[in-house]
Coordinates of C-alpha atoms in Angstrom, one line a residue:
M1 CA 88.0 -141.8 42.9
D2 CA 88.1 -137.9 43.0
W3 CA 86.6 -137.1 46.5
S4 CA 86.4 -133.5 45.8
L5 CA 83.0 -131.9 45.3
P6 CA 83.3 -129.5 42.3
Y7 CA 79.5 -128.5 42.1
P8 CA 77.4 -126.4 44.1
S9 CA 76.0 -128.8 46.9
R10 CA 76.2 -129.3 50.6
R11 CA 75.9 -133.1 50.4
Y12 CA 78.6 -135.8 50.9
P13 CA 78.3 -139.4 50.1
V14 CA 77.5 -141.8 52.9
G15 CA 79.9 -144.8 53.6
A16 CA 78.4 -147.6 55.6
D17 CA 78.0 -151.3 55.8
C18 CA 74.3 -151.1 54.7
V19 CA 72.5 -148.2 52.9
V20 CA 69.8 -147.0 51.3
A21 CA 69.3 -144.1 49.0
A22 CA 65.7 -142.8 48.0
S23 CA 64.1 -139.6 46.9
Q24 CA 62.3 -138.9 50.4
P25 CA 63.7 -139.3 54.0
L26 CA 60.8 -141.5 55.4
A27 CA 61.2 -144.0 52.8
V28 CA 65.0 -144.0 53.5
Q29 CA 64.2 -144.3 57.1
A30 CA 61.9 -147.5 56.5
G31 CA 64.5 -149.2 54.7
V32 CA 67.1 -148.5 57.1
A33 CA 64.8 -150.1 59.8
A34 CA 63.9 -152.9 58.0
M35 CA 67.9 -153.9 58.0
H36 CA 68.1 -152.7 61.8
D37 CA 65.5 -155.4 62.1
G38 CA 67.7 -158.3 60.8
G39 CA 66.2 -157.6 56.9
N40 CA 68.3 -157.5 53.9
A41 CA 68.8 -154.9 50.7
V42 CA 65.7 -156.7 49.4
D43 CA 63.6 -155.9 52.5
A44 CA 64.8 -152.4 52.7
A45 CA 63.8 -151.7 49.1
I46 CA 60.3 -153.0 49.6
A47 CA 59.7 -151.0 52.8
A48 CA 61.2 -147.8 51.3
A49 CA 59.1 -148.3 48.1
A50 CA 55.7 -149.1 49.8
V51 CA 56.4 -145.9 51.8
L52 CA 57.3 -143.9 48.4
T53 CA 53.8 -144.9 47.3
V54 CA 52.5 -142.8 50.2
V55 CA 54.6 -139.9 50.8
E56 CA 55.5 -139.2 47.2
P57 CA 52.2 -139.8 45.4
T58 CA 53.1 -137.1 42.6
S59 CA 55.6 -139.7 41.1
N60 CA 54.3 -143.3 42.0
G61 CA 51.5 -145.3 43.7
I62 CA 49.9 -148.5 44.6
G63 CA 48.4 -148.5 41.3
G64 CA 51.8 -148.4 39.4
D65 CA 54.5 -150.3 37.6
L66 CA 58.1 -151.5 38.7
F67 CA 61.3 -152.8 37.6
A68 CA 64.5 -154.1 39.3
I69 CA 67.6 -155.4 39.3
V70 CA 69.1 -157.6 42.4
W71 CA 72.4 -158.8 43.1
D72 CA 72.1 -161.6 45.6
G73 CA 75.8 -162.2 46.3
S74 CA 76.4 -164.4 43.6
R75 CA 74.3 -163.3 40.2
L76 CA 72.2 -160.7 38.7
H77 CA 68.4 -161.1 38.3
G78 CA 66.2 -158.7 36.6
L79 CA 62.5 -158.4 37.5
N80 CA 59.6 -157.0 35.1
A81 CA 56.9 -156.3 36.8
S82 CA 55.0 -154.1 34.3
G83 CA 51.2 -154.8 33.5
R84 CA 49.5 -155.8 30.2
S85 CA 46.6 -153.7 28.4
P86 CA 43.1 -155.2 29.3
A87 CA 42.1 -158.4 27.3
R88 CA 38.9 -156.3 25.9
L89 CA 40.5 -153.2 25.1
E90 CA 39.1 -151.8 21.7
A91 CA 42.4 -151.3 20.0
D92 CA 40.8 -150.4 16.7
R93 CA 38.8 -147.6 18.3
L94 CA 41.9 -146.1 19.5
I95 CA 43.8 -146.6 16.4
A96 CA 41.2 -145.0 14.4
A97 CA 40.9 -142.0 16.7
G98 CA 44.5 -141.6 16.0
G99 CA 45.7 -141.2 19.4
I100 CA 45.6 -142.7 22.9
P101 CA 44.4 -140.1 25.7
L102 CA 47.1 -139.4 28.3
R103 CA 44.2 -139.5 31.0
G104 CA 41.5 -141.6 31.9
W105 CA 40.5 -145.5 31.2
D106 CA 41.9 -145.7 27.7
S107 CA 45.0 -145.2 29.4
V108 CA 44.9 -147.6 32.4
T109 CA 47.1 -151.0 32.5
V110 CA 47.2 -153.6 35.0
P111 CA 49.0 -152.3 37.9
G112 CA 52.4 -154.3 38.6
A113 CA 54.2 -152.8 41.4
V114 CA 52.3 -154.7 44.0
S115 CA 53.5 -157.9 42.2
G116 CA 57.0 -156.7 42.0
W117 CA 57.0 -156.4 45.9
V118 CA 55.4 -159.8 46.3
A119 CA 58.1 -161.5 43.9
L120 CA 60.9 -159.8 45.2
H121 CA 59.7 -160.9 49.2
G122 CA 58.8 -164.3 47.8
R123 CA 62.7 -165.0 46.3
F124 CA 64.9 -162.8 48.6
A125 CA 63.3 -161.2 51.7
R126 CA 63.7 -162.2 55.4
L127 CA 61.2 -160.3 57.1
S128 CA 57.2 -160.9 57.0
F129 CA 55.7 -159.1 53.9
D130 CA 53.1 -157.4 56.5
R131 CA 56.1 -155.9 58.3
L132 CA 57.8 -154.4 55.5
L133 CA 54.4 -152.6 54.7
A134 CA 53.8 -151.4 58.2
P135 CA 55.7 -148.0 57.8
A136 CA 53.7 -147.2 55.0
V137 CA 50.4 -148.1 56.2
R138 CA 51.3 -145.8 59.3
H139 CA 52.1 -142.9 57.2
A140 CA 49.0 -143.2 55.2
G141 CA 46.6 -143.7 58.4
R142 CA 48.6 -141.0 60.6
G143 CA 49.6 -138.8 57.8
F144 CA 53.1 -137.2 56.8
L145 CA 54.2 -133.8 56.3
V146 CA 54.5 -132.9 52.6
G147 CA 57.8 -132.0 51.5
P148 CA 58.5 -128.6 49.0
V149 CA 59.4 -130.5 45.9
T150 CA 56.5 -133.0 46.1
A151 CA 53.8 -129.9 47.3
A152 CA 55.1 -128.2 44.1
A153 CA 54.2 -131.4 41.9
W154 CA 51.0 -132.1 43.7
A155 CA 49.8 -128.2 43.0
S156 CA 50.8 -128.9 39.4
S157 CA 48.5 -132.1 39.3
A158 CA 45.6 -130.2 41.0
R159 CA 45.3 -128.1 38.1
V160 CA 45.5 -131.0 35.7
F161 CA 42.9 -133.1 38.0
A162 CA 40.7 -130.4 39.2
D163 CA 37.5 -132.1 37.2
F164 CA 38.6 -135.5 37.9
E165 CA 35.7 -136.6 40.4
D166 CA 38.0 -139.8 41.2
F167 CA 40.7 -137.4 42.4
A168 CA 38.8 -135.5 45.1
P169 CA 40.7 -137.7 47.9
F170 CA 44.1 -136.2 46.7
L171 CA 42.7 -132.7 46.8
P172 CA 41.3 -132.3 50.6
G173 CA 39.2 -128.9 50.8
G174 CA 39.6 -128.8 47.0
R175 CA 43.3 -128.1 47.0
A176 CA 46.8 -129.7 47.1
P177 CA 48.3 -129.8 50.4
A178 CA 51.2 -127.1 51.1
P179 CA 54.8 -127.9 52.1
G180 CA 54.9 -128.8 55.6
E181 CA 51.1 -129.6 55.6
R182 CA 50.1 -132.7 57.0
F183 CA 48.2 -135.2 54.6
A184 CA 46.5 -138.6 55.7
F185 CA 44.7 -141.0 53.5
P186 CA 43.1 -143.5 55.8
D187 CA 41.5 -145.5 52.6
Q188 CA 45.3 -146.0 51.5
A189 CA 46.3 -147.1 54.8
H190 CA 43.6 -150.0 54.6
T191 CA 44.6 -151.0 51.1
L192 CA 48.3 -151.3 52.1
E193 CA 47.2 -153.1 55.3
A194 CA 45.2 -155.9 53.3
V195 CA 48.2 -156.0 50.7
G196 CA 50.4 -156.8 53.4
R197 CA 48.3 -159.1 55.3
T198 CA 47.5 -161.2 52.1
H199 CA 50.9 -160.9 50.4
G200 CA 49.0 -159.1 47.5
E201 CA 46.3 -161.7 46.8
A202 CA 43.7 -158.9 47.8
F203 CA 45.1 -156.4 44.8
Y204 CA 44.7 -158.8 42.3
R205 CA 42.5 -161.8 43.2
G206 CA 40.5 -160.5 46.0
F207 CA 38.2 -157.4 47.2
L208 CA 40.4 -154.8 46.1
A209 CA 40.5 -156.3 42.7
E210 CA 36.8 -156.6 42.6
Q211 CA 36.3 -152.7 43.6
T212 CA 38.9 -152.0 40.8
A213 CA 36.9 -154.0 38.2
A214 CA 33.6 -152.5 39.3
H215 CA 34.6 -149.2 39.1
A216 CA 35.9 -149.8 35.4
A217 CA 32.7 -151.6 35.0
A218 CA 30.7 -148.6 35.8
A219 CA 32.9 -146.5 33.4
G220 CA 32.1 -148.8 30.7
A221 CA 36.1 -149.4 31.0
P222 CA 37.7 -152.9 29.6
L223 CA 39.7 -153.6 32.7
T224 CA 38.3 -157.2 34.7
T225 CA 38.9 -158.9 37.5
G226 CA 40.4 -161.6 35.2
D227 CA 43.0 -159.0 33.6
L228 CA 44.2 -158.6 37.1
A229 CA 43.9 -162.0 38.2
D230 CA 46.1 -163.1 35.0
H231 CA 48.9 -160.7 35.7
Q232 CA 52.2 -162.2 36.5
P233 CA 55.6 -160.4 36.6
E234 CA 58.6 -161.9 34.8
W235 CA 61.9 -162.5 36.0
V236 CA 64.5 -161.8 33.4
E237 CA 68.5 -161.7 32.4
T238 CA 69.9 -158.2 32.1
V239 CA 71.2 -156.9 28.5
H240 CA 74.8 -155.4 29.2
L241 CA 77.6 -154.1 27.5
A242 CA 81.0 -153.4 28.3
F243 CA 82.5 -150.0 28.6
G244 CA 86.1 -149.7 29.5
D245 CA 86.5 -151.4 32.9
T246 CA 83.0 -151.3 33.4
V247 CA 79.7 -153.4 32.1
A248 CA 76.7 -151.6 32.3
H249 CA 73.5 -153.7 32.9
E250 CA 69.9 -152.8 31.9
L251 CA 66.8 -154.6 31.8
P252 CA 65.3 -156.0 28.4
P253 CA 62.4 -154.4 26.4
N254 CA 59.8 -153.3 27.0
G255 CA 61.8 -150.6 28.7
Q256 CA 64.0 -148.3 27.3
G257 CA 67.5 -149.4 28.7
L258 CA 68.8 -150.5 25.4
A259 CA 68.9 -146.9 24.5
A260 CA 71.7 -146.2 27.3
L261 CA 73.7 -149.1 26.5
E262 CA 73.6 -148.1 22.5
A263 CA 74.6 -144.8 23.3
L264 CA 77.5 -146.1 25.5
G265 CA 78.5 -148.2 22.9
L266 CA 78.8 -145.2 20.3
L267 CA 80.7 -143.3 22.9
A268 CA 83.2 -146.3 23.4
R269 CA 85.0 -145.3 20.0
H270 CA 86.0 -141.7 21.3
D271 CA 88.7 -140.9 23.9
L272 CA 86.3 -139.4 26.5
A273 CA 88.9 -139.6 29.3
A274 CA 90.7 -137.0 27.8
L275 CA 87.9 -134.5 27.4
D276 CA 86.6 -132.0 30.4
P277 CA 83.5 -133.7 31.6
D278 CA 81.6 -130.2 31.6
G279 CA 82.7 -129.1 28.4
A280 CA 81.3 -128.7 25.0
D281 CA 83.2 -131.7 23.6
A282 CA 81.8 -134.2 26.1
I283 CA 78.3 -132.9 26.2
H284 CA 78.2 -132.7 22.2
L285 CA 79.2 -136.5 21.9
Q286 CA 77.2 -137.7 24.2
A287 CA 73.9 -135.7 22.9
E288 CA 74.6 -137.1 19.4
A289 CA 75.2 -140.5 20.6
M290 CA 71.8 -140.5 22.7
K291 CA 69.8 -139.2 19.7
Q292 CA 71.3 -142.2 17.5
A293 CA 70.5 -144.6 20.3
F294 CA 66.8 -142.8 20.8
A295 CA 66.5 -143.5 16.9
D296 CA 66.6 -147.2 17.5
A297 CA 64.6 -147.3 20.7
H298 CA 61.8 -145.5 19.5
A299 CA 61.7 -147.5 16.1
H300 CA 61.9 -151.0 17.5
I301 CA 61.3 -151.0 21.4
A302 CA 57.9 -152.8 22.6
D303 CA 56.7 -155.6 24.3
P304 CA 59.3 -158.3 23.5
E305 CA 56.5 -160.5 22.2
A306 CA 55.8 -158.1 19.5
M307 CA 59.1 -157.0 18.5
R308 CA 60.8 -157.8 15.3
V309 CA 64.3 -157.0 16.0
D310 CA 66.3 -158.9 18.6
P311 CA 67.3 -156.4 21.2
A312 CA 71.0 -158.2 21.0
A313 CA 71.1 -156.8 17.4
L314 CA 71.1 -153.2 18.5
L315 CA 74.2 -153.7 20.5
D316 CA 76.0 -155.8 18.0
T317 CA 79.3 -154.4 16.7
A318 CA 78.7 -153.9 13.4
H319 CA 75.4 -152.0 14.0
L320 CA 77.1 -150.0 16.4
G321 CA 79.9 -149.2 13.8
R322 CA 77.1 -148.1 11.5
R323 CA 75.6 -145.7 13.9
A324 CA 78.5 -144.2 15.3
S325 CA 79.5 -143.2 11.9
A326 CA 76.6 -140.9 11.9
V327 CA 77.9 -139.1 15.0
D328 CA 79.9 -135.9 13.7
P329 CA 82.1 -134.5 16.5
R330 CA 81.8 -130.8 15.2
R331 CA 78.0 -131.0 14.1
A332 CA 74.8 -131.9 15.5
V333 CA 72.5 -133.8 13.4
D334 CA 68.9 -134.9 13.5
P335 CA 68.3 -138.7 12.9
V336 CA 64.9 -139.9 11.7
A337 CA 62.7 -140.9 14.7
A338 CA 65.0 -139.9 17.1
S339 CA 62.0 -137.8 18.6
H340 CA 59.2 -140.1 18.0
G341 CA 57.9 -140.8 21.4
F342 CA 59.5 -138.6 24.1
Q343 CA 57.3 -138.4 27.1
G344 CA 57.6 -136.9 30.5
G345 CA 56.7 -138.7 33.6
G346 CA 56.7 -139.0 37.2
T347 CA 59.0 -141.5 38.8
V348 CA 60.6 -142.8 42.0
Y349 CA 63.8 -144.6 42.1
L350 CA 65.8 -146.1 45.1
C351 CA 68.8 -148.3 45.9
T352 CA 69.9 -150.3 48.9
A353 CA 73.0 -152.4 49.7
D354 CA 73.5 -154.5 52.9
G355 CA 76.7 -156.2 54.8
D356 CA 76.4 -159.4 53.1
G357 CA 76.9 -157.8 49.7
M358 CA 73.2 -157.9 48.4
M359 CA 72.3 -154.9 46.1
V360 CA 68.9 -153.7 44.8
S361 CA 68.3 -151.3 42.3
L362 CA 64.3 -150.4 42.1
I363 CA 62.2 -148.0 40.3
Q364 CA 58.7 -147.5 40.3
S365 CA 56.1 -145.1 38.6
N366 CA 52.6 -144.0 37.9
F367 CA 54.0 -142.5 34.7
H368 CA 52.7 -138.7 34.4
G369 CA 52.7 -137.7 37.9
F370 CA 49.6 -139.3 39.7
G371 CA 49.0 -141.2 36.4
S372 CA 45.4 -141.5 34.6
G373 CA 43.2 -139.5 37.1
I374 CA 41.5 -142.7 38.3
V375 CA 41.3 -143.3 41.8
V376 CA 39.3 -146.5 42.7
P377 CA 36.7 -145.3 45.4
G378 CA 37.3 -146.3 49.0
T379 CA 41.2 -147.6 48.4
G380 CA 43.4 -144.8 47.5
I381 CA 44.9 -147.0 44.5
A382 CA 45.5 -144.2 41.8
L383 CA 45.8 -146.1 38.7
H384 CA 48.9 -145.2 36.2
N385 CA 48.5 -144.1 32.7
R386 CA 50.9 -146.4 31.5
G387 CA 48.8 -147.3 28.4
A388 CA 49.5 -143.7 26.8
G389 CA 53.2 -145.4 26.3
F390 CA 51.7 -147.5 23.2
T391 CA 51.5 -145.8 19.5
T392 CA 48.6 -146.0 17.3
D393 CA 50.8 -146.5 14.2
A394 CA 49.6 -149.7 13.0
R395 CA 52.9 -150.4 11.5
H396 CA 55.0 -150.2 14.5
P397 CA 55.8 -152.9 16.8
N398 CA 54.4 -150.9 19.8
V399 CA 51.3 -150.5 18.4
V400 CA 48.4 -150.7 21.3
A401 CA 46.6 -154.0 21.4
P402 CA 45.0 -156.2 23.9
R403 CA 47.1 -158.2 26.3
K404 CA 50.2 -156.2 25.7
R405 CA 52.9 -154.3 27.5
P406 CA 53.8 -150.8 26.3
F407 CA 56.9 -149.2 25.8
H408 CA 58.0 -148.2 29.4
T409 CA 60.4 -145.5 30.3
I410 CA 61.2 -146.4 33.7
I411 CA 64.8 -148.4 34.1
P412 CA 66.8 -149.4 36.9
G413 CA 70.8 -149.7 36.3
M414 CA 73.5 -151.6 37.5
A415 CA 77.3 -151.8 37.0
T416 CA 79.6 -154.7 37.3
S417 CA 83.4 -155.0 36.9
R418 CA 84.5 -157.0 33.8
D419 CA 84.8 -160.3 36.3
G420 CA 81.1 -159.7 37.3
V421 CA 81.2 -158.3 40.7
P422 CA 78.7 -155.4 41.2
T423 CA 80.3 -152.1 41.4
M424 CA 77.2 -149.6 41.4
A425 CA 73.4 -149.4 41.4
F426 CA 72.0 -146.5 39.8
G427 CA 69.0 -144.5 38.3
V428 CA 67.4 -141.4 37.2
M429 CA 64.0 -140.7 37.4
G430 CA 62.1 -138.7 34.6
G431 CA 60.7 -139.9 31.4
H432 CA 63.3 -139.7 28.5
M433 CA 65.7 -138.3 30.8
Q434 CA 66.5 -141.5 32.4
P435 CA 68.8 -143.5 29.7
Q436 CA 70.4 -139.9 29.2
G437 CA 70.9 -140.0 32.9
H438 CA 72.3 -143.4 32.9
V439 CA 74.7 -142.4 30.5
Q440 CA 76.0 -139.3 32.2
L441 CA 76.3 -141.2 35.6
I442 CA 78.1 -144.1 34.3
L443 CA 80.5 -141.6 32.3
R444 CA 81.2 -139.4 35.3
T445 CA 81.8 -142.0 37.8
G446 CA 83.3 -144.8 35.2
V447 CA 85.6 -142.3 33.0
W448 CA 85.9 -139.1 34.9
G449 CA 86.4 -140.7 38.3
Q450 CA 83.7 -138.5 39.9
N451 CA 82.6 -140.0 43.3
P452 CA 78.9 -140.8 43.4
Q453 CA 77.7 -137.1 44.7
A454 CA 79.5 -135.3 42.6
A455 CA 78.2 -137.6 39.8
L456 CA 74.8 -136.6 40.8
D457 CA 75.2 -133.0 41.6
A458 CA 76.6 -132.1 38.3
P459 CA 74.7 -130.0 35.8
R460 CA 72.8 -132.1 33.1
W461 CA 72.0 -132.1 29.6
R462 CA 69.0 -133.5 27.9
V463 CA 68.3 -134.2 24.2
E464 CA 64.7 -133.2 23.3
G465 CA 64.5 -134.5 19.9
S466 CA 65.6 -133.1 16.5
L467 CA 68.4 -130.8 17.3
D468 CA 66.8 -129.4 20.4
L469 CA 69.0 -129.8 23.4
A470 CA 68.4 -128.7 27.3
L471 CA 70.9 -127.7 29.5
E472 CA 71.1 -127.3 33.1
E473 CA 71.9 -124.2 35.3
G474 CA 75.5 -124.7 35.7
V475 CA 76.7 -125.1 32.3
A476 CA 79.2 -122.4 31.5
Q477 CA 78.1 -119.6 29.1
A478 CA 81.2 -120.6 26.7
V479 CA 79.9 -124.0 26.6
R480 CA 76.3 -123.0 25.4
R481 CA 77.8 -120.8 22.9
E482 CA 80.1 -123.5 21.6
L483 CA 77.2 -126.0 21.2
E484 CA 74.8 -123.5 19.7
A485 CA 78.0 -123.1 17.1
R486 CA 77.9 -126.6 16.4
G487 CA 74.1 -126.7 15.4
H488 CA 72.4 -127.5 18.7
R489 CA 69.3 -125.6 19.4
L490 CA 69.4 -124.8 23.1
V491 CA 66.0 -125.0 25.0
D492 CA 65.6 -122.7 27.8
D493 CA 64.9 -125.1 30.6
M494 CA 66.4 -124.0 34.0
S495 CA 64.2 -126.2 36.1
M496 CA 65.6 -128.9 38.1
G497 CA 62.2 -131.0 37.6
G498 CA 63.2 -131.5 33.8
F499 CA 66.3 -132.9 34.6
G500 CA 65.4 -136.1 36.8
G501 CA 66.8 -137.2 40.3
G502 CA 68.9 -139.7 40.8
Q503 CA 70.4 -142.1 43.5
I504 CA 73.6 -144.3 43.4
I505 CA 75.4 -146.6 45.6
Q506 CA 78.9 -147.8 44.7
R507 CA 81.0 -150.3 46.1
C508 CA 84.2 -149.0 48.0
S509 CA 87.2 -151.0 49.3
D510 CA 85.5 -151.8 52.6
G511 CA 81.7 -150.9 52.4
W512 CA 79.4 -148.9 50.2
L513 CA 79.3 -145.5 49.3
A514 CA 75.6 -144.0 48.8
A515 CA 74.4 -140.6 47.5
S516 CA 71.1 -138.9 46.6
D517 CA 70.4 -136.1 44.2
P518 CA 69.9 -132.8 45.6
R519 CA 67.1 -132.0 42.9
K520 CA 64.9 -134.2 45.0
E521 CA 63.9 -134.2 48.8
G522 CA 65.7 -137.5 49.8
H523 CA 69.1 -138.6 51.0
A524 CA 71.1 -141.5 51.5
A525 CA 71.7 -142.9 55.2
G526 CA 73.1 -146.3 56.7
F527 CA 74.8 -148.0 59.3

């Protein structure tokens, strides 16, 4: 491992026996406190995830979805806690309209995050569920000081949701809270207390479910108590691909993790170790491989019950060979369907690890910022807009339909050695940036030997579809000119927000190294 920090950063990786990395400091503290109290990495992840719904509502909430990968000390477990569309959804109406609204009830699917916390707790946790949610309850009830990154996102959302009556509780005094201003939401505290006390039952089969369904009924929306009561998270096996000495693990569809694995499979045919990680050759090859992988992802990924292609077929050696032949080392190309389905989003990612070797990679989201703009009155539950991830193309496996899970952007990552020992939990937030971020982190740590903090600090690239390529500030001008000469259309995007934000926990010889992205407000901590 290269311990140097070649990019502008004042952060260093944190080494400890028990570690938490998240995008907001109060969430990190909640996770560390859970392990101090005798909890394990799963306890820490649940506590941190619950706090994030309160202190970073611009990216996730109680009404969002969740995915996770857990190493329990002997094997990997995948969890898909994404929700389905309502059973009474009028899919024909949406198809006839030619599109699904980004906001409002038509974009709402059953929220799965709470069920994910419950499932993780039931299988792995040591501490009581209400104890784990107590920090979130406290921050919602007493308030917290809004961070600058969150405040900026909140201000943007205020412009989007200014005319949404439901959204008013998130805009006290008619405006978004400023950086350093205290924001409290007692209704949200009462909801989280009820979720903790009832082990999630209130949310799916109790009074919170009834309030959510009643609000839907009043608006003529299809979500019912039956939809909420029928929801169940699903334990799944990871899909994986060997890349050098590393095996990269992702969750299977309906998430887009396959895109990261397929891109890595194409890149494995090149001598990347000989390239400058920040040079034009490295960026070009990664971008071209990513476009080929996106072409497959956007053509095939959907609810696994609706897919017409076995996910394993996309990682088959022969298929990877065909896709790899379309990657020109000297010229940018525009694969058919590569840009279909690109969508922005708001997400939080966290990872934890403990002294017994347990490790968690967890991601949750309301999709576009606060989500649908629907906030259930008296609860603080902001419902996500994950239904916007469906298509209205009747020929596509991801076409909108009742009781169906949409194409999902959020993906947790895990890496193991070839003999199955976990080496890294990682993730990058931000819509279609996520699989691209996974590829960049795997290569920087596994091929170019960068320490986890350097890998997160490094300037990123982002395929935008067609020939468009966004480059973050810090990419050298000579590299930009060379990429343009190869046919890339460079997108002017110097904002940090468009390049996501990530966390890494990496195994070292006698403990863990944790790192957090400088693009967000969080950090890594441990003991």
